[in-house]
Amino acid sequence: MNIDMIRAAADRARGHIRRTPLLSSPFLDEIAGRRVLVKPECLQQTGSFKARGAWSALSAMDPDQRKAGVMAYSSGNHAQGMAWASAAHGAPCVILMPSDAPALKRANTAALGAEVVLYDRATESREEIGARIAQERRLTLVKPYDEPLVIAGQGTTGLEIAEQAQEAGVTQAEVLVCCGGGGLTAGVALALEAEAPGLKVRPVEPEGFDDTGRSLAAGEILRNPQMDGSICDAILTPQPGDITYPILSRLCGPGLSVTDDEALYAVAQAFLRLKIVAEPGGAVALAAALLRRDQIAGDAVIVTVSGGNVDPAMFNQALTRHAGSSDA
């Protein structure tokens, strides 16, 4: 992994991937006690940053390999990104999704033209099932985060953050990134290392599923003890990736974690203050910026809202519970 791969991914993405803005709100600044700049990847193609990595992988693939078809496993955002990118490239696509994935994500993945295969994330291994299906059908498996071309695509988010932060006059800040397996976190960290070294990445995860934070603290890859039990489905992964972890270990600061209810609070604040729709897993970085203020350094903080594919019932729960509060 290197910055040249990220820059090449950005070249291939031009005209296909949206350059999302960097948003701010005085209300969020007041809650956080510092300037808050929000990168809303919920406005990206398919509603999350995952479209970047999917496009990067498909656009770089050998045409004959791509024509034979691709396979991916995902709770929904990588699934939708892969379905969208595959359809744009005329490639057959099979997606392995957990049976408890939000109905909206399952429906959208199928609507984008992918074949959806379900599995039980608590008792079955998606890696084993995915490898078997890919081999049986001669499909190319595109992993959701532990794949260099996918990481390169996610890193284009970091290139944009570097440019936009400079335009906003921010050269020193912590960058809080919603983290599952670490593809976005690693890609953004690599991009900022090259383009904006004063911006330091920190991963943010749900409490109880903070494998990356615990791994960084321990100096070795640690697994989550379980794989279900949080509403932040988009970022529930077994452990950091073999490719992503060394990058995170070298470039990232300590991890942060938030509760499910704090994630819902951030979903409500994102809607009320920025007029954007976030899913719980995509809002954990904003939650940390607003509610872990004593654990963050500097006069400004940059956060990703990594996805907005939330079921209406969950979104309604966030607003019902937190629309009238300025703190959790």
Coordinates of C-alpha atoms in Angstrom, one line a residue:
M1 CA 0.0 0.0 0.0
N2 CA 1.3 3.4 -0.9
I3 CA 0.1 6.9 -1.8
D4 CA 0.6 6.3 -5.6
M5 CA -2.1 3.6 -5.4
I6 CA -4.5 6.0 -3.8
R7 CA -3.8 8.7 -6.4
A8 CA -4.3 6.2 -9.2
A9 CA -7.6 5.2 -7.6
A10 CA -8.6 8.9 -7.6
D11 CA -7.8 9.2 -11.3
R12 CA -10.0 6.2 -12.1
A13 CA -12.8 7.5 -9.9
R14 CA -13.0 10.9 -11.6
G15 CA -16.5 11.4 -13.0
H16 CA -17.9 8.4 -11.2
I17 CA -17.3 9.0 -7.4
R18 CA -18.7 12.2 -5.7
R19 CA -16.4 14.6 -4.0
T20 CA -18.3 15.0 -0.8
P21 CA -18.1 18.4 1.1
L22 CA -16.7 19.2 4.5
L23 CA -19.6 20.5 6.6
S24 CA -19.8 22.5 9.8
S25 CA -22.4 23.8 12.3
P26 CA -22.0 26.2 15.2
F27 CA -24.4 24.0 17.2
L28 CA -22.0 21.0 16.9
D29 CA -19.0 23.2 17.7
E30 CA -20.7 24.3 20.9
I31 CA -21.5 20.7 22.0
A32 CA -18.0 19.5 21.2
G33 CA -16.2 22.5 22.6
R34 CA -14.1 23.0 19.5
R35 CA -14.5 23.4 15.7
V36 CA -16.1 20.3 14.1
L37 CA -15.7 19.5 10.4
V38 CA -17.8 16.7 9.1
K39 CA -17.0 14.6 5.9
P40 CA -20.5 13.3 4.9
E41 CA -19.8 10.1 3.0
C42 CA -23.5 9.3 3.5
L43 CA -23.9 11.6 0.4
Q44 CA -21.6 9.3 -1.6
Q45 CA -22.9 7.0 -4.4
T46 CA -24.9 4.2 -2.7
G47 CA -25.0 6.1 0.6
S48 CA -21.5 5.3 1.9
F49 CA -17.8 5.5 1.3
K50 CA -17.8 1.9 0.2
A51 CA -18.6 2.9 -3.4
R52 CA -15.0 4.3 -3.5
G53 CA -13.3 1.0 -2.8
A54 CA -15.7 -1.0 -5.0
W55 CA -15.1 1.3 -7.9
S56 CA -11.4 1.2 -7.4
A57 CA -11.3 -2.6 -7.4
L58 CA -13.7 -3.1 -10.4
S59 CA -12.1 -0.4 -12.5
A60 CA -8.6 -1.9 -12.0
M61 CA -9.6 -5.4 -12.7
D62 CA -8.6 -7.4 -15.9
P63 CA -11.6 -7.1 -18.3
D64 CA -11.9 -10.9 -18.7
Q65 CA -11.7 -11.5 -15.0
R66 CA -14.4 -8.8 -14.4
K67 CA -16.6 -10.3 -17.1
A68 CA -16.6 -13.7 -15.3
G69 CA -18.1 -12.0 -12.2
V70 CA -17.3 -10.9 -8.7
M71 CA -18.2 -11.9 -5.2
A72 CA -18.2 -9.9 -1.9
Y73 CA -19.3 -10.3 1.7
S74 CA -20.9 -7.4 3.6
S75 CA -23.6 -6.3 6.0
G76 CA -24.8 -3.9 3.4
N77 CA -22.6 -0.9 2.5
H78 CA -19.8 -2.8 0.7
A79 CA -22.6 -4.9 -0.8
Q80 CA -24.3 -1.9 -2.3
G81 CA -21.0 -0.4 -3.5
M82 CA -20.1 -3.6 -5.2
A83 CA -23.5 -4.1 -6.7
W84 CA -23.4 -0.6 -8.1
A85 CA -19.9 -0.7 -9.4
S86 CA -20.4 -4.2 -10.9
A87 CA -23.6 -3.1 -12.8
A88 CA -21.7 0.0 -14.1
H89 CA -19.0 -2.3 -15.4
G90 CA -21.4 -5.0 -16.7
A91 CA -20.0 -7.6 -14.3
P92 CA -22.2 -10.3 -12.6
C93 CA -22.1 -9.9 -8.8
V94 CA -22.9 -12.2 -5.9
I95 CA -23.1 -10.8 -2.4
L96 CA -23.0 -12.8 0.9
M97 CA -24.9 -10.8 3.6
P98 CA -25.7 -11.6 7.3
S99 CA -29.3 -12.5 7.8
D100 CA -29.7 -9.7 10.4
A101 CA -28.5 -7.0 8.0
P102 CA -31.0 -4.1 7.8
A103 CA -33.8 -4.7 5.3
L104 CA -33.1 -1.5 3.4
K105 CA -29.5 -2.7 2.7
R106 CA -30.6 -6.1 1.6
A107 CA -33.3 -4.7 -0.7
N108 CA -31.0 -2.0 -2.2
T109 CA -28.3 -4.6 -2.9
A110 CA -30.8 -6.8 -4.8
A111 CA -32.3 -3.8 -6.6
L112 CA -28.9 -2.8 -7.9
G113 CA -28.7 -6.1 -9.6
A114 CA -26.7 -8.4 -7.3
E115 CA -27.6 -11.9 -6.2
V116 CA -27.9 -11.9 -2.4
V117 CA -27.0 -15.0 -0.4
L118 CA -27.7 -14.9 3.4
Y119 CA -25.7 -16.4 6.3
D120 CA -25.8 -16.3 10.1
R121 CA -23.0 -14.0 11.3
A122 CA -23.2 -15.4 14.9
T123 CA -22.6 -19.1 13.9
E124 CA -21.1 -19.1 10.4
S125 CA -17.8 -17.7 8.9
R126 CA -18.4 -15.4 6.0
E127 CA -14.8 -15.8 4.9
E128 CA -15.2 -19.6 4.6
I129 CA -18.6 -19.4 2.8
G130 CA -17.4 -16.6 0.5
A131 CA -14.2 -18.5 -0.4
R132 CA -16.3 -21.6 -1.2
I133 CA -18.8 -19.8 -3.4
A134 CA -16.1 -17.8 -5.2
Q135 CA -14.3 -21.1 -6.0
E136 CA -17.4 -23.0 -7.1
R137 CA -18.6 -20.2 -9.4
R138 CA -15.2 -19.0 -10.5
L139 CA -15.8 -15.5 -9.2
T140 CA -13.2 -13.0 -8.1
L141 CA -13.6 -12.3 -4.3
V142 CA -13.3 -8.6 -3.5
K143 CA -12.9 -8.3 0.3
P144 CA -14.6 -5.4 2.1
Y145 CA -11.4 -4.0 3.7
D146 CA -8.4 -6.3 3.6
E147 CA -7.7 -5.7 -0.2
P148 CA -5.2 -3.2 -1.5
L149 CA -7.3 -1.8 -4.3
V150 CA -10.3 -1.3 -1.9
I151 CA -8.1 0.4 0.6
A152 CA -6.7 2.6 -2.2
G153 CA -10.3 3.6 -3.1
Q154 CA -11.2 4.5 0.4
G155 CA -8.0 6.5 0.7
T156 CA -9.4 9.0 -1.9
T157 CA -11.6 10.2 1.0
G158 CA -8.3 11.2 2.7
L159 CA -7.1 13.1 -0.4
E160 CA -10.3 15.2 -0.3
I161 CA -10.0 15.8 3.5
A162 CA -6.5 17.0 3.1
E163 CA -7.5 19.6 0.4
Q164 CA -10.7 20.7 2.2
A165 CA -9.0 21.0 5.6
Q166 CA -6.4 23.3 4.1
E167 CA -9.1 25.3 2.4
A168 CA -10.8 25.6 5.9
G169 CA -7.5 26.7 7.4
V170 CA -7.1 23.6 9.5
T171 CA -3.5 22.1 9.4
Q172 CA -3.4 20.4 12.8
A173 CA -6.3 18.2 14.0
E174 CA -7.3 14.7 14.9
V175 CA -9.4 12.9 12.3
L176 CA -11.9 10.5 13.7
V177 CA -12.8 7.7 11.4
C178 CA -15.6 5.2 11.8
C179 CA -13.8 1.9 11.9
G180 CA -14.7 -1.7 11.2
G181 CA -12.0 -3.8 9.5
G182 CA -10.0 -0.6 9.0
G183 CA -10.1 -0.1 5.2
L184 CA -11.3 3.5 5.4
T185 CA -9.2 4.2 8.4
A186 CA -6.0 2.9 6.8
G187 CA -6.7 4.5 3.5
V188 CA -7.4 7.9 5.0
A189 CA -4.3 7.6 7.3
L190 CA -2.0 6.8 4.3
A191 CA -3.4 9.8 2.3
L192 CA -3.0 12.2 5.1
E193 CA 0.5 11.0 5.9
A194 CA 1.5 12.1 2.4
E195 CA -0.8 15.2 1.9
A196 CA -1.5 16.6 5.4
P197 CA 0.9 15.2 8.0
G198 CA -0.6 17.5 10.7
L199 CA -3.8 15.6 10.6
K200 CA -3.7 12.5 12.8
V201 CA -6.2 9.6 12.3
R202 CA -8.0 7.9 15.2
P203 CA -10.4 5.0 14.8
V204 CA -13.8 5.0 16.4
E205 CA -15.8 1.9 17.1
P206 CA -18.9 0.7 19.1
E207 CA -18.3 -0.3 22.7
G208 CA -17.9 -4.0 23.0
F209 CA -16.8 -4.3 19.4
D210 CA -13.6 -2.2 19.6
D211 CA -11.2 -4.8 18.2
T212 CA -9.1 -2.1 16.5
G213 CA -8.7 0.1 19.6
R214 CA -7.8 -2.9 21.7
S215 CA -5.4 -4.2 19.1
L216 CA -3.6 -0.9 18.9
A217 CA -3.3 -0.8 22.7
A218 CA -2.0 -4.3 22.9
G219 CA 0.3 -4.1 19.9
E220 CA -1.2 -7.2 18.3
I221 CA -4.4 -8.2 16.5
L222 CA -7.2 -9.1 18.9
R223 CA -10.6 -10.5 18.0
N224 CA -14.0 -9.4 19.2
P225 CA -15.5 -11.9 21.6
Q226 CA -18.8 -11.9 19.7
M227 CA -20.2 -10.7 16.3
D228 CA -23.7 -9.5 17.2
G229 CA -25.4 -7.3 19.7
S230 CA -24.9 -3.8 18.4
I231 CA -27.0 -1.6 16.1
C232 CA -23.8 -0.4 14.4
D233 CA -24.0 -3.3 11.9
A234 CA -21.9 -1.5 9.3
I235 CA -18.7 -1.7 11.4
L236 CA -19.0 -5.0 13.2
T237 CA -16.0 -7.1 12.0
P238 CA -14.2 -10.0 13.7
Q239 CA -10.8 -8.3 13.9
P240 CA -8.6 -5.8 12.1
G241 CA -7.3 -6.9 8.7
D242 CA -3.9 -8.4 8.1
I243 CA -3.2 -5.6 5.6
T244 CA -4.9 -2.8 7.5
Y245 CA -3.6 -3.4 11.0
P246 CA 0.1 -2.7 10.2
I247 CA -1.0 0.6 8.6
L248 CA -3.2 1.5 11.6
S249 CA -0.5 0.5 14.0
R250 CA 2.1 2.8 12.3
L251 CA -0.1 5.8 11.6
C252 CA -3.1 6.0 14.0
G253 CA -3.6 7.4 17.4
P254 CA -5.5 5.6 20.2
G255 CA -8.9 4.3 19.4
L256 CA -12.2 5.7 20.8
S257 CA -15.5 3.9 21.4
V258 CA -19.1 4.9 22.0
T259 CA -22.3 3.2 23.1
D260 CA -25.1 2.4 20.7
D261 CA -27.2 5.1 22.3
E262 CA -24.5 7.7 21.8
A263 CA -24.4 6.6 18.2
L264 CA -28.1 7.3 18.0
Y265 CA -27.6 10.7 19.6
A266 CA -25.1 11.5 16.8
V267 CA -27.6 10.3 14.2
A268 CA -30.1 12.8 15.6
Q269 CA -27.6 15.6 15.7
A270 CA -26.4 15.0 12.2
F271 CA -29.9 15.4 10.9
L272 CA -30.9 18.3 13.1
R273 CA -27.7 20.4 12.7
L274 CA -26.4 19.3 9.2
K275 CA -29.5 18.0 7.6
I276 CA -27.8 14.7 6.7
V277 CA -29.0 11.2 7.3
A278 CA -26.5 8.9 9.1
E279 CA -26.7 5.3 10.1
P280 CA -25.6 4.3 13.6
G281 CA -22.3 2.7 12.5
G282 CA -21.6 5.7 10.3
A283 CA -22.2 8.2 13.1
V284 CA -19.8 6.8 15.8
A285 CA -17.0 9.2 14.9
L286 CA -19.4 12.2 15.2
A287 CA -20.6 10.7 18.5
A288 CA -17.0 10.6 19.8
A289 CA -16.3 14.2 18.7
L290 CA -19.4 15.4 20.5
L291 CA -19.2 13.2 23.6
R292 CA -15.5 12.3 24.2
R293 CA -14.3 15.9 24.1
D294 CA -11.8 15.4 27.0
Q295 CA -10.1 12.6 25.0
I296 CA -9.5 14.7 21.9
A297 CA -6.8 17.3 21.5
G298 CA -6.7 20.5 19.6
D299 CA -9.0 23.4 18.6
A300 CA -10.6 21.5 15.7
V301 CA -11.6 17.9 15.0
I302 CA -12.5 16.3 11.6
V303 CA -14.9 13.4 11.5
T304 CA -16.3 11.0 8.9
V305 CA -20.0 10.2 8.7
S306 CA -19.2 7.0 6.7
G307 CA -22.7 5.9 5.7
G308 CA -26.4 6.8 5.7
N309 CA -28.2 3.5 4.9
V310 CA -30.4 3.4 7.9
D311 CA -33.8 1.7 8.2
P312 CA -36.7 4.2 8.8
A313 CA -37.6 2.6 12.2
M314 CA -34.0 3.0 13.5
F315 CA -33.8 6.6 12.2
N316 CA -37.2 7.3 13.9
Q317 CA -35.8 5.8 17.1
A318 CA -32.8 8.2 17.1
L319 CA -35.0 11.2 16.5
T320 CA -37.6 10.2 19.1
R321 CA -35.0 9.6 21.7
H322 CA -32.6 12.5 21.1
A323 CA -34.2 15.2 18.9
G324 CA -34.8 17.4 22.0
S325 CA -31.4 17.1 23.6
S326 CA -28.1 18.9 23.1
D327 CA -26.2 16.3 25.1
A328 CA -26.6 12.5 25.5

